[in-house]
């Protein structure tokens, strides 16, 4: 899909109070903002016009906008985030999206956008600590009338499905060992990465470029063989809060 727009939200000063399993210390706020601006610049450079939403101090994870909605060419599903502390973030995503898409609010279950990978008209949705079977069924009911299909993928380790598999375009999936054998991914060209490089699995295809986290030379070397230019950016402060590249924007 060619993206022309993306919604981002400026990180709040409270961002260090968000949810995390990383145990790598608190993020530095100034560095968080610097990295956020570099991310925004990367998206703009590759042809995306940004809609920047203001900070939400009461929601320290709210700059991870990917989790609160799933946008397709026809509609935007407003999710029911799996972490209770993040549920209230949905109240401020409907209005900016309503200007661009028909809104389909989920009514049941739990689902994070980070668990949703779209390839063509097929959604692969991670069954994780954040997304349950009820949420996937509720999501499927909303998207089926538009001709989309849904496949649930149980994810053993990792926060979200897109922590361990991402679609890079041209039938290529970047995937960790744990999911490489999954039958759902049989028809793809798989690019497998080591468990130690798992964080870099969250590489983001933006139009004709792959935006990928700094510090993973083995992954860079591998994806460089695709012949798609790489744009490497530092995400150290987001990583401290279990965040990566896809989670920082809603692209459409
Ligand atoms: C959380 O635990 O919800 C946030 N600290 C990180 C969310 C990252 N979201 C994503 O990768 N889609």
mmCIF file of N, CA and C in Angstrom, residues 191-244:
data_model
loop_
_atom_site.group_PDB
_atom_site.id
_atom_site.type_symbol
_atom_site.label_atom_id
_atom_site.label_comp_id
_atom_site.label_asym_id
_atom_site.label_seq_id
_atom_site.Cartn_x
_atom_site.Cartn_y
_atom_site.Cartn_z
ATOM 1 N N UNK A 191 12.262 -14.008 5.486
ATOM 2 C CA UNK A 191 13.593 -13.558 5.852
ATOM 3 C C UNK A 191 13.684 -13.734 7.350
ATOM 4 N N UNK A 192 14.437 -14.743 7.755
ATOM 5 C CA UNK A 192 14.435 -15.099 9.168
ATOM 6 C C UNK A 192 15.544 -14.368 9.904
ATOM 7 N N UNK A 193 15.239 -13.901 11.097
ATOM 8 C CA UNK A 193 16.287 -13.245 11.879
ATOM 9 C C UNK A 193 16.458 -13.944 13.221
ATOM 10 N N UNK A 194 17.668 -13.842 13.775
ATOM 11 C CA UNK A 194 17.973 -14.516 15.045
ATOM 12 C C UNK A 194 17.193 -13.903 16.192
ATOM 13 N N UNK A 195 16.982 -14.740 17.200
ATOM 14 C CA UNK A 195 16.254 -14.269 18.385
ATOM 15 C C UNK A 195 16.941 -13.036 18.996
ATOM 16 N N UNK A 196 18.271 -12.983 18.922
ATOM 17 C CA UNK A 196 18.991 -11.848 19.526
ATOM 18 C C UNK A 196 18.715 -10.533 18.782
ATOM 19 N N UNK A 197 18.256 -10.632 17.549
ATOM 20 C CA UNK A 197 17.957 -9.436 16.751
ATOM 21 C C UNK A 197 16.454 -9.143 16.700
ATOM 22 N N UNK A 198 15.713 -9.782 17.591
ATOM 23 C CA UNK A 198 14.250 -9.714 17.498
ATOM 24 C C UNK A 198 13.704 -8.289 17.413
ATOM 25 N N UNK A 199 14.313 -7.368 18.135
ATOM 26 C CA UNK A 199 13.765 -6.006 18.136
ATOM 27 C C UNK A 199 13.705 -5.415 16.721
ATOM 28 N N UNK A 200 14.692 -5.769 15.891
ATOM 29 C CA UNK A 200 14.745 -5.208 14.529
ATOM 30 C C UNK A 200 13.733 -5.850 13.589
ATOM 31 N N UNK A 201 13.043 -6.880 14.076
ATOM 32 C CA UNK A 201 11.965 -7.470 13.267
ATOM 33 C C UNK A 201 10.896 -6.403 13.020
ATOM 34 N N UNK A 202 10.787 -5.462 13.931
ATOM 35 C CA UNK A 202 9.809 -4.387 13.754
ATOM 36 C C UNK A 202 10.397 -3.317 12.829
ATOM 37 N N UNK A 203 10.528 -3.724 11.581
ATOM 38 C CA UNK A 203 11.004 -2.841 10.506
ATOM 39 C C UNK A 203 9.786 -2.426 9.702
ATOM 40 N N UNK A 204 9.776 -1.163 9.281
ATOM 41 C CA UNK A 204 8.564 -0.577 8.695
ATOM 42 C C UNK A 204 8.773 -0.209 7.225
ATOM 43 N N UNK A 205 7.925 -0.776 6.376
ATOM 44 C CA UNK A 205 7.991 -0.390 4.965
ATOM 45 C C UNK A 205 7.174 0.877 4.779
ATOM 46 N N UNK A 206 7.839 1.949 4.345
ATOM 47 C CA UNK A 206 7.136 3.192 4.017
ATOM 48 C C UNK A 206 7.404 3.469 2.550
ATOM 49 N N UNK A 207 6.402 3.209 1.739
ATOM 50 C CA UNK A 207 6.515 3.440 0.295
ATOM 51 C C UNK A 207 7.760 2.747 -0.261
ATOM 52 N N UNK A 208 8.740 3.493 -0.790
ATOM 53 C CA UNK A 208 9.864 2.799 -1.421
ATOM 54 C C UNK A 208 11.055 2.609 -0.492
ATOM 55 N N UNK A 209 10.815 2.642 0.817
ATOM 56 C CA UNK A 209 11.929 2.577 1.765
ATOM 57 C C UNK A 209 11.602 1.656 2.935
ATOM 58 N N UNK A 210 12.656 1.080 3.533
ATOM 59 C CA UNK A 210 12.483 0.321 4.765
ATOM 60 C C UNK A 210 13.083 1.126 5.905
ATOM 61 N N UNK A 211 12.247 1.488 6.860
ATOM 62 C CA UNK A 211 12.735 2.212 8.038
ATOM 63 C C UNK A 211 13.016 1.152 9.098
ATOM 64 N N UNK A 212 14.232 1.161 9.612
ATOM 65 C CA UNK A 212 14.675 0.053 10.471
ATOM 66 C C UNK A 212 15.496 0.599 11.640
ATOM 67 N N UNK A 213 15.452 -0.071 12.807
ATOM 68 C CA UNK A 213 16.154 0.484 13.970
ATOM 69 C C UNK A 213 17.677 0.357 13.879
ATOM 70 N N UNK A 214 18.363 1.340 14.424
ATOM 71 C CA UNK A 214 19.830 1.334 14.459
ATOM 72 C C UNK A 214 20.319 0.236 15.405
ATOM 73 N N UNK A 215 21.509 -0.282 15.115
ATOM 74 C CA UNK A 215 22.151 -1.218 16.040
ATOM 75 C C UNK A 215 22.000 -2.686 15.663
ATOM 76 N N UNK A 216 21.506 -2.962 14.466
ATOM 77 C CA UNK A 216 21.283 -4.363 14.060
ATOM 78 C C UNK A 216 21.917 -4.642 12.697
ATOM 79 N N UNK A 217 23.268 -4.604 12.640
ATOM 80 C CA UNK A 217 23.948 -4.737 11.345
ATOM 81 C C UNK A 217 23.609 -6.022 10.602
ATOM 82 N N UNK A 218 23.403 -7.126 11.334
ATOM 83 C CA UNK A 218 23.084 -8.397 10.647
ATOM 84 C C UNK A 218 21.735 -8.303 9.932
ATOM 85 N N UNK A 219 20.787 -7.648 10.585
ATOM 86 C CA UNK A 219 19.462 -7.495 9.958
ATOM 87 C C UNK A 219 19.563 -6.532 8.774
ATOM 88 N N UNK A 220 20.338 -5.460 8.953
ATOM 89 C CA UNK A 220 20.482 -4.486 7.860
ATOM 90 C C UNK A 220 21.065 -5.161 6.626
ATOM 91 N N UNK A 221 22.082 -5.985 6.880
ATOM 92 C CA UNK A 221 22.743 -6.672 5.758
ATOM 93 C C UNK A 221 21.748 -7.576 5.028
ATOM 94 N N UNK A 222 20.937 -8.260 5.830
ATOM 95 C CA UNK A 222 19.957 -9.189 5.243
ATOM 96 C C UNK A 222 18.904 -8.443 4.413
ATOM 97 N N UNK A 223 18.308 -7.415 4.997
ATOM 98 C CA UNK A 223 17.210 -6.758 4.281
ATOM 99 C C UNK A 223 17.735 -5.888 3.133
ATOM 100 N N UNK A 224 19.011 -5.545 3.214
ATOM 101 C CA UNK A 224 19.614 -4.766 2.132
ATOM 102 C C UNK A 224 19.604 -5.551 0.816
ATOM 103 N N UNK A 225 19.567 -6.876 0.917
ATOM 104 C CA UNK A 225 19.576 -7.697 -0.299
ATOM 105 C C UNK A 225 18.267 -7.556 -1.075
ATOM 106 N N UNK A 226 17.256 -6.956 -0.463
ATOM 107 C CA UNK A 226 15.977 -6.770 -1.167
ATOM 108 C C UNK A 226 16.068 -5.661 -2.210
ATOM 109 N N UNK A 227 17.105 -4.859 -2.100
ATOM 110 C CA UNK A 227 17.282 -3.774 -3.070
ATOM 111 C C UNK A 227 16.379 -2.579 -2.787
ATOM 112 N N UNK A 228 15.793 -2.539 -1.586
ATOM 113 C CA UNK A 228 14.960 -1.391 -1.190
ATOM 114 C C UNK A 228 15.831 -0.521 -0.271
ATOM 115 N N UNK A 229 15.905 0.791 -0.510
ATOM 116 C CA UNK A 229 16.759 1.614 0.348
ATOM 117 C C UNK A 229 16.388 1.508 1.824
ATOM 118 N N UNK A 230 17.406 1.538 2.698
ATOM 119 C CA UNK A 230 17.172 1.490 4.145
ATOM 120 C C UNK A 230 17.298 2.887 4.734
ATOM 121 N N UNK A 231 16.448 3.173 5.686
ATOM 122 C CA UNK A 231 16.555 4.418 6.444
ATOM 123 C C UNK A 231 16.657 3.983 7.911
ATOM 124 N N UNK A 232 17.869 4.104 8.463
ATOM 125 C CA UNK A 232 18.131 3.587 9.807
ATOM 126 C C UNK A 232 17.927 4.704 10.827
ATOM 127 N N UNK A 233 17.119 4.436 11.855
ATOM 128 C CA UNK A 233 16.952 5.488 12.863
ATOM 129 C C UNK A 233 17.100 4.934 14.280
ATOM 130 N N UNK A 234 17.526 5.828 15.164
ATOM 131 C CA UNK A 234 17.765 5.464 16.560
ATOM 132 C C UNK A 234 16.438 5.449 17.317
ATOM 133 N N UNK A 235 16.148 4.311 17.936
ATOM 134 C CA UNK A 235 14.877 4.184 18.672
ATOM 135 C C UNK A 235 15.124 3.794 20.133
ATOM 136 N N UNK A 236 16.340 4.097 20.637
ATOM 137 C CA UNK A 236 16.716 3.593 21.965
ATOM 138 C C UNK A 236 15.709 3.947 23.059
ATOM 139 N N UNK A 237 15.159 5.153 23.003
ATOM 140 C CA UNK A 237 14.258 5.576 24.098
ATOM 141 C C UNK A 237 12.889 4.893 23.992
ATOM 142 N N UNK A 238 12.436 4.625 22.777
ATOM 143 C CA UNK A 238 11.147 3.921 22.603
ATOM 144 C C UNK A 238 11.291 2.461 23.022
ATOM 145 N N UNK A 239 12.466 1.919 22.733
ATOM 146 C CA UNK A 239 12.713 0.517 23.082
ATOM 147 C C UNK A 239 12.605 0.300 24.598
ATOM 148 N N UNK A 240 13.040 1.296 25.367
ATOM 149 C CA UNK A 240 12.949 1.172 26.834
ATOM 150 C C UNK A 240 11.504 0.999 27.290
ATOM 151 N N UNK A 241 10.559 1.409 26.435
ATOM 152 C CA UNK A 241 9.131 1.293 26.778
ATOM 153 C C UNK A 241 8.438 0.256 25.885
ATOM 154 N N UNK A 242 9.227 -0.699 25.383
ATOM 155 C CA UNK A 242 8.696 -1.778 24.522
ATOM 156 C C UNK A 242 8.127 -1.271 23.201
ATOM 157 N N UNK A 243 8.531 -0.091 22.786
ATOM 158 C CA UNK A 243 7.998 0.472 21.538
ATOM 159 C C UNK A 243 8.996 0.321 20.398
ATOM 160 N N UNK A 244 8.471 0.256 19.196
ATOM 161 C CA UNK A 244 9.319 0.149 18.010
ATOM 162 C C UNK A 244 8.894 1.156 16.960
#
